[in-house]
XYZ file of C-alpha atoms in Angstrom:
375
model
C 26.166 -93.935 -42.566
C 22.827 -95.670 -42.880
C 21.324 -95.467 -46.382
C 17.626 -94.829 -46.956
C 15.780 -97.393 -48.941
C 14.327 -95.975 -52.247
C 10.886 -97.451 -51.549
C 10.824 -95.796 -48.139
C 11.585 -92.396 -49.701
C 8.651 -92.793 -52.119
C 6.276 -93.664 -49.273
C 7.420 -90.699 -47.188
C 7.106 -88.294 -50.142
C 3.598 -89.518 -50.933
C 2.495 -89.122 -47.331
C 3.862 -85.577 -47.215
C 2.041 -84.669 -50.434
C -1.304 -86.013 -49.168
C -0.901 -84.131 -45.873
C -0.191 -80.894 -47.728
C -3.261 -81.236 -49.938
C -5.487 -81.927 -46.918
C -4.094 -78.848 -45.164
C -4.672 -76.591 -48.190
C -8.240 -77.799 -48.595
C -8.936 -77.134 -44.929
C -7.704 -73.520 -45.264
C -9.188 -72.598 -48.685
C -12.111 -70.129 -48.413
C -15.454 -71.203 -49.773
C -16.177 -70.099 -53.355
C -19.381 -72.009 -53.958
C -22.169 -70.123 -55.793
C -24.243 -69.775 -52.625
C -21.403 -68.037 -50.807
C -20.784 -65.733 -53.742
C -24.437 -64.774 -53.896
C -24.571 -64.133 -50.166
C -21.587 -61.833 -50.431
C -23.331 -59.917 -53.186
C -26.492 -59.331 -51.189
C -24.900 -58.152 -47.950
C -23.141 -54.892 -47.148
C -20.246 -55.892 -49.422
C -19.047 -54.651 -52.779
C -22.394 -54.813 -54.552
C -24.214 -52.962 -51.810
C -21.482 -50.358 -51.687
C -21.748 -49.935 -55.444
C -25.455 -49.400 -55.016
C -25.522 -46.971 -52.169
C -22.222 -46.122 -50.539
C -20.404 -43.057 -51.702
C -17.279 -43.356 -49.599
C -15.647 -45.046 -46.659
C -17.893 -44.862 -43.632
C -20.678 -42.991 -45.452
C -24.172 -44.293 -44.719
C -26.955 -43.664 -47.204
C -30.670 -43.993 -46.605
C -33.408 -42.472 -48.707
C -35.284 -42.661 -51.988
C -33.543 -41.912 -55.281
C -35.253 -41.638 -58.672
C -33.151 -42.304 -61.740
C -33.289 -40.337 -64.949
C -35.941 -41.439 -67.448
C -34.382 -43.690 -70.084
C -36.003 -43.460 -73.493
C -36.584 -46.740 -75.336
C -38.112 -47.676 -78.669
C -41.444 -48.279 -76.956
C -41.487 -45.552 -74.325
C -39.695 -44.177 -71.289
C -38.514 -46.247 -68.334
C -37.742 -44.623 -64.990
C -36.706 -46.431 -61.826
C -36.909 -45.392 -58.189
C -34.992 -47.187 -55.445
C -35.286 -47.087 -51.676
C -32.004 -47.403 -49.813
C -31.733 -48.185 -46.104
C -28.311 -48.330 -44.442
C -26.543 -48.781 -47.808
C -28.851 -51.544 -49.003
C -31.479 -51.352 -51.714
C -34.659 -52.484 -50.001
C -37.091 -51.651 -52.794
C -37.024 -50.978 -56.526
C -39.940 -49.847 -58.647
C -40.598 -48.481 -62.107
C -42.363 -45.138 -61.929
C -42.495 -45.077 -65.724
C -42.599 -47.995 -68.159
C -43.844 -48.600 -71.727
C -47.582 -49.122 -72.000
C -50.205 -49.658 -74.658
C -50.780 -52.736 -76.805
C -48.224 -55.490 -76.295
C -46.023 -53.076 -74.327
C -48.389 -53.356 -71.372
C -48.005 -57.139 -71.316
C -44.233 -56.950 -71.589
C -44.067 -54.376 -68.806
C -46.223 -56.532 -66.539
C -43.964 -59.482 -67.318
C -40.599 -57.729 -66.970
C -40.830 -55.055 -64.293
C -41.645 -57.282 -61.284
C -38.732 -59.555 -62.208
C -36.379 -56.640 -62.651
C -37.469 -55.126 -59.339
C -36.795 -58.400 -57.541
C -33.423 -58.822 -59.267
C -32.272 -55.372 -58.128
C -32.987 -56.133 -54.475
C -31.278 -59.515 -54.798
C -28.185 -58.293 -56.666
C -27.852 -54.825 -55.109
C -26.589 -53.368 -58.373
C -27.569 -52.616 -61.978
C -25.783 -55.757 -63.099
C -28.989 -57.734 -63.581
C -30.179 -60.011 -66.365
C -32.381 -58.821 -69.196
C -35.856 -60.346 -69.181
C -36.410 -62.450 -72.280
C -39.048 -60.951 -74.535
C -38.696 -57.484 -73.012
C -35.198 -56.484 -74.076
C -35.833 -52.775 -74.658
C -37.700 -52.351 -71.387
C -34.966 -54.223 -69.523
C -32.169 -52.138 -71.009
C -34.003 -48.902 -70.258
C -34.685 -50.138 -66.744
C -31.011 -50.845 -66.131
C -29.951 -47.444 -67.425
C -32.388 -45.601 -65.175
C -31.457 -47.864 -62.273
C -27.791 -47.026 -62.705
C -28.709 -43.351 -62.689
C -30.539 -43.817 -59.371
C -27.533 -45.677 -57.958
C -25.247 -42.861 -59.091
C -27.467 -40.382 -57.241
C -27.273 -42.546 -54.143
C -23.493 -42.515 -54.412
C -23.474 -38.741 -54.845
C -25.720 -38.244 -51.832
C -23.432 -40.188 -49.480
C -21.612 -37.086 -48.342
C -24.682 -34.862 -48.502
C -27.387 -36.662 -46.562
C -26.352 -39.187 -43.939
C -28.937 -41.567 -42.603
C -32.026 -39.628 -43.620
C -34.514 -40.103 -46.399
C -35.988 -36.641 -46.100
C -34.867 -33.478 -47.805
C -31.857 -31.996 -46.071
C -31.085 -28.709 -47.792
C -32.847 -25.471 -46.962
C -34.490 -23.537 -49.777
C -37.071 -23.917 -52.523
C -36.903 -26.781 -54.998
C -39.080 -27.366 -58.054
C -39.533 -30.923 -59.261
C -39.570 -32.013 -62.871
C -42.902 -31.702 -64.648
C -44.669 -35.082 -64.698
C -46.858 -35.649 -67.730
C -50.261 -37.228 -67.113
C -53.169 -38.198 -69.326
C -54.824 -34.869 -68.561
C -51.864 -32.540 -68.440
C -48.598 -31.808 -66.638
C -48.150 -31.710 -62.876
C -45.202 -29.921 -61.309
C -44.542 -29.487 -57.601
C -42.462 -26.939 -55.724
C -41.457 -27.452 -52.099
C -39.924 -25.240 -49.453
C -37.520 -26.987 -47.101
C -36.212 -25.752 -43.750
C -34.513 -27.680 -40.977
C -34.587 -30.860 -43.034
C -38.385 -30.730 -43.281
C -40.893 -29.786 -45.968
C -42.567 -26.644 -44.694
C -44.607 -25.897 -47.814
C -45.703 -27.764 -50.943
C -47.539 -26.354 -53.924
C -48.395 -27.342 -57.472
C -47.015 -24.831 -59.963
C -48.606 -26.853 -62.764
C -51.716 -29.027 -62.686
C -54.304 -30.246 -65.217
C -56.918 -27.685 -66.111
C -59.924 -27.311 -68.364
C -63.297 -29.056 -68.121
C -63.561 -31.572 -65.295
C -59.813 -31.305 -64.716
C -60.365 -27.979 -62.958
C -62.630 -29.619 -60.392
C -60.281 -32.539 -59.835
C -57.297 -30.229 -59.436
C -59.156 -28.053 -56.935
C -60.191 -31.172 -55.061
C -56.861 -32.990 -54.991
C -54.009 -30.487 -54.938
C -54.732 -28.901 -51.522
C -54.981 -32.382 -49.996
C -51.756 -33.513 -51.667
C -49.974 -30.370 -50.491
C -51.006 -31.066 -46.909
C -50.005 -34.718 -47.185
C -46.568 -33.821 -48.526
C -45.880 -31.515 -45.587
C -47.234 -34.006 -43.067
C -45.380 -37.021 -44.467
C -42.168 -35.214 -45.365
C -41.830 -37.531 -48.350
C -43.523 -38.587 -51.593
C -44.995 -41.646 -49.910
C -48.494 -40.193 -49.753
C -51.919 -41.506 -50.692
C -53.586 -40.734 -53.991
C -56.755 -38.667 -53.815
C -59.801 -40.677 -54.826
C -61.226 -39.452 -58.115
C -57.970 -37.753 -59.131
C -55.639 -40.706 -59.602
C -53.692 -39.349 -62.567
C -53.146 -35.965 -60.965
C -52.098 -37.646 -57.717
C -49.578 -39.924 -59.410
C -48.105 -37.039 -61.374
C -47.937 -34.982 -58.202
C -46.040 -37.695 -56.356
C -43.550 -38.141 -59.203
C -42.802 -34.430 -59.364
C -42.668 -34.218 -55.560
C -40.093 -37.014 -55.473
C -38.056 -35.164 -58.083
C -38.102 -32.046 -55.905
C -37.014 -34.087 -52.890
C -34.159 -35.580 -54.883
C -33.030 -32.081 -55.844
C -33.252 -30.995 -52.221
C -31.023 -33.850 -51.127
C -28.527 -33.175 -53.890
C -28.745 -29.460 -53.110
C -27.353 -29.896 -49.605
C -23.979 -30.832 -51.007
C -24.026 -27.714 -53.181
C -25.271 -25.387 -50.460
C -22.664 -26.516 -47.960
C -20.052 -24.785 -50.083
C -19.393 -21.084 -50.245
C -20.941 -20.158 -53.562
C -24.601 -20.591 -52.712
C -26.420 -17.303 -52.992
C -27.873 -16.012 -49.802
C -26.411 -18.740 -47.647
C -29.732 -20.579 -47.762
C -28.159 -24.002 -47.659
C -27.764 -25.912 -44.428
C -24.004 -25.840 -44.497
C -23.517 -22.198 -45.412
C -24.865 -20.831 -42.159
C -22.756 -22.906 -39.791
C -19.037 -22.874 -39.249
C -18.337 -20.421 -42.044
C -18.212 -17.060 -40.298
C -14.475 -16.813 -40.709
C -14.617 -17.046 -44.482
C -17.810 -15.202 -45.308
C -15.911 -12.289 -46.800
C -14.046 -14.337 -49.378
C -16.694 -16.869 -50.225
C -19.915 -15.445 -48.885
C -23.303 -14.760 -50.211
C -22.465 -11.229 -51.300
C -20.577 -12.466 -54.351
C -22.739 -11.854 -57.411
C -23.438 -14.606 -59.888
C -25.557 -14.984 -63.003
C -27.829 -17.976 -63.504
C -29.965 -18.871 -66.517
C -33.209 -20.745 -66.066
C -34.623 -23.501 -68.227
C -36.272 -22.828 -71.580
C -40.050 -22.932 -71.160
C -42.133 -23.625 -74.241
C -45.359 -21.633 -74.589
C -48.085 -21.560 -77.193
C -46.345 -18.645 -78.906
C -42.691 -19.548 -78.430
C -39.997 -20.231 -75.819
C -39.279 -18.072 -72.782
C -35.987 -18.167 -70.893
C -34.956 -15.970 -67.976
C -31.529 -15.020 -66.695
C -31.016 -13.499 -63.247
C -28.134 -11.925 -61.387
C -28.013 -12.737 -57.674
C -25.994 -10.992 -54.971
C -26.420 -11.118 -51.210
C -29.181 -13.657 -51.592
C -31.288 -11.225 -53.652
C -32.144 -10.847 -57.315
C -30.421 -7.706 -58.499
C -31.282 -8.096 -62.172
C -33.689 -10.151 -64.289
C -33.930 -10.354 -68.057
C -35.530 -12.540 -70.702
C -32.905 -14.026 -73.026
C -35.696 -15.643 -75.040
C -39.291 -14.511 -75.527
C -42.028 -15.003 -78.148
C -41.644 -12.867 -81.246
C -43.322 -12.246 -84.568
C -46.704 -10.657 -85.268
C -48.602 -9.663 -82.160
C -46.106 -11.576 -80.004
C -43.625 -8.720 -80.442
C -46.057 -6.266 -78.870
C -46.945 -8.611 -76.020
C -43.281 -9.313 -75.289
C -42.446 -5.591 -75.276
C -45.389 -4.977 -72.991
C -44.861 -7.799 -70.512
C -41.152 -8.579 -70.184
C -40.029 -5.245 -68.681
C -42.827 -5.475 -66.115
C -41.960 -9.074 -65.299
C -38.286 -8.184 -64.919
C -39.160 -5.440 -62.443
C -41.536 -7.702 -60.530
C -38.904 -10.421 -60.237
C -36.375 -8.032 -58.701
C -38.957 -6.476 -56.401
C -40.429 -9.784 -55.192
C -37.143 -11.689 -55.075
C -39.041 -14.795 -56.147
C -41.156 -16.272 -58.937
C -44.338 -15.493 -57.028
C -45.252 -12.578 -59.280
C -48.417 -11.561 -61.100
C -49.023 -12.389 -64.732
C -49.236 -9.402 -67.071
C -52.737 -8.941 -68.434
C -52.871 -9.701 -72.142
C -49.656 -11.751 -72.043
C -50.673 -14.723 -69.944
C -48.694 -17.379 -71.816
C -45.514 -15.316 -71.840
C -45.953 -14.516 -68.164
C -46.426 -18.141 -67.174
C -43.388 -19.233 -69.181
C -41.379 -16.404 -67.639
C -42.301 -17.435 -64.093
C -41.417 -21.088 -64.701
C -38.018 -20.220 -66.153
C -37.446 -17.707 -63.359
C -38.161 -20.376 -60.758
C -35.725 -22.711 -62.494
C -33.034 -20.016 -62.294
C -33.808 -19.431 -58.620
C -33.512 -23.147 -57.918
C -30.125 -23.240 -59.609
C -28.984 -20.194 -57.668
C -30.221 -21.671 -54.408
C -32.281 -18.618 -53.544
């Protein structure tokens, strides 16, 4: 048998090793920083983290995160999502006054740009604006979470999807609070109204000038992307913030109303494809809902309602002003308000003369309970 020369074996082994290395290098996927960044800005994992709530779910719309409190003020972020990608990020609230204004002007544009680039809340803190950056990221994550939650509730639409009445959060302005309530039907805003607006002095004139226009714009646009009314900038901005909050609740509300427990079947999903189970899970099942606590000049007011068959069957005040003359006013007004709530089936009831503050607090808490009940 012919023997192999040792030197020949070394040469052959070396050649085989070199060939193997060349082959591996030719097959290895690219991991350079540019490729990694491109993967993060496409419809990959980062984009899914930002806006996709499940396999095949497509999310488009505007989501406002919860306000994050910082040492220097609140930060609140709103994102626009189109086809599972964040196309815009903005701070609807940020610290202001003194050096805070400078830091906000420095940090927020950079943070906004970073969100669109990274498609997640995993963005760098801006040097010199640590508190603002951390608050921004917290609110941003909240907005992303809402986008995730909406994946199964609103597919491919930025407008409100649920049917019913939704009251936005009160937005504080320099001249007073603004709070908007919308009525939604067929995925469209059919009515918008301000349940709170600045009043007193020149604020009365500005409110009377701006609110009707803003209401019309909200219905026409079907979104919070409406123009501010000249001469009433603060009221307009507060209106738009509260309107966006109401729209967010409407979008989230579709997922709730598609189930069986929504009173009155007012949600979009409760009136379709559910006739076979309306007896077991239908609107006739009574439930009790407690509204938010509303602070008044004389004390808190909180309303609890019982709903059955889509109607208020009982209303009661679990909190009301007390002490001194407040006891008399509460005893005078609350029974009347309770009766009015049941009779009207809504929060659109008259204030009781002589108990204006209690009445207004009652109606706000009642509306909150109605929103929770989906009536």
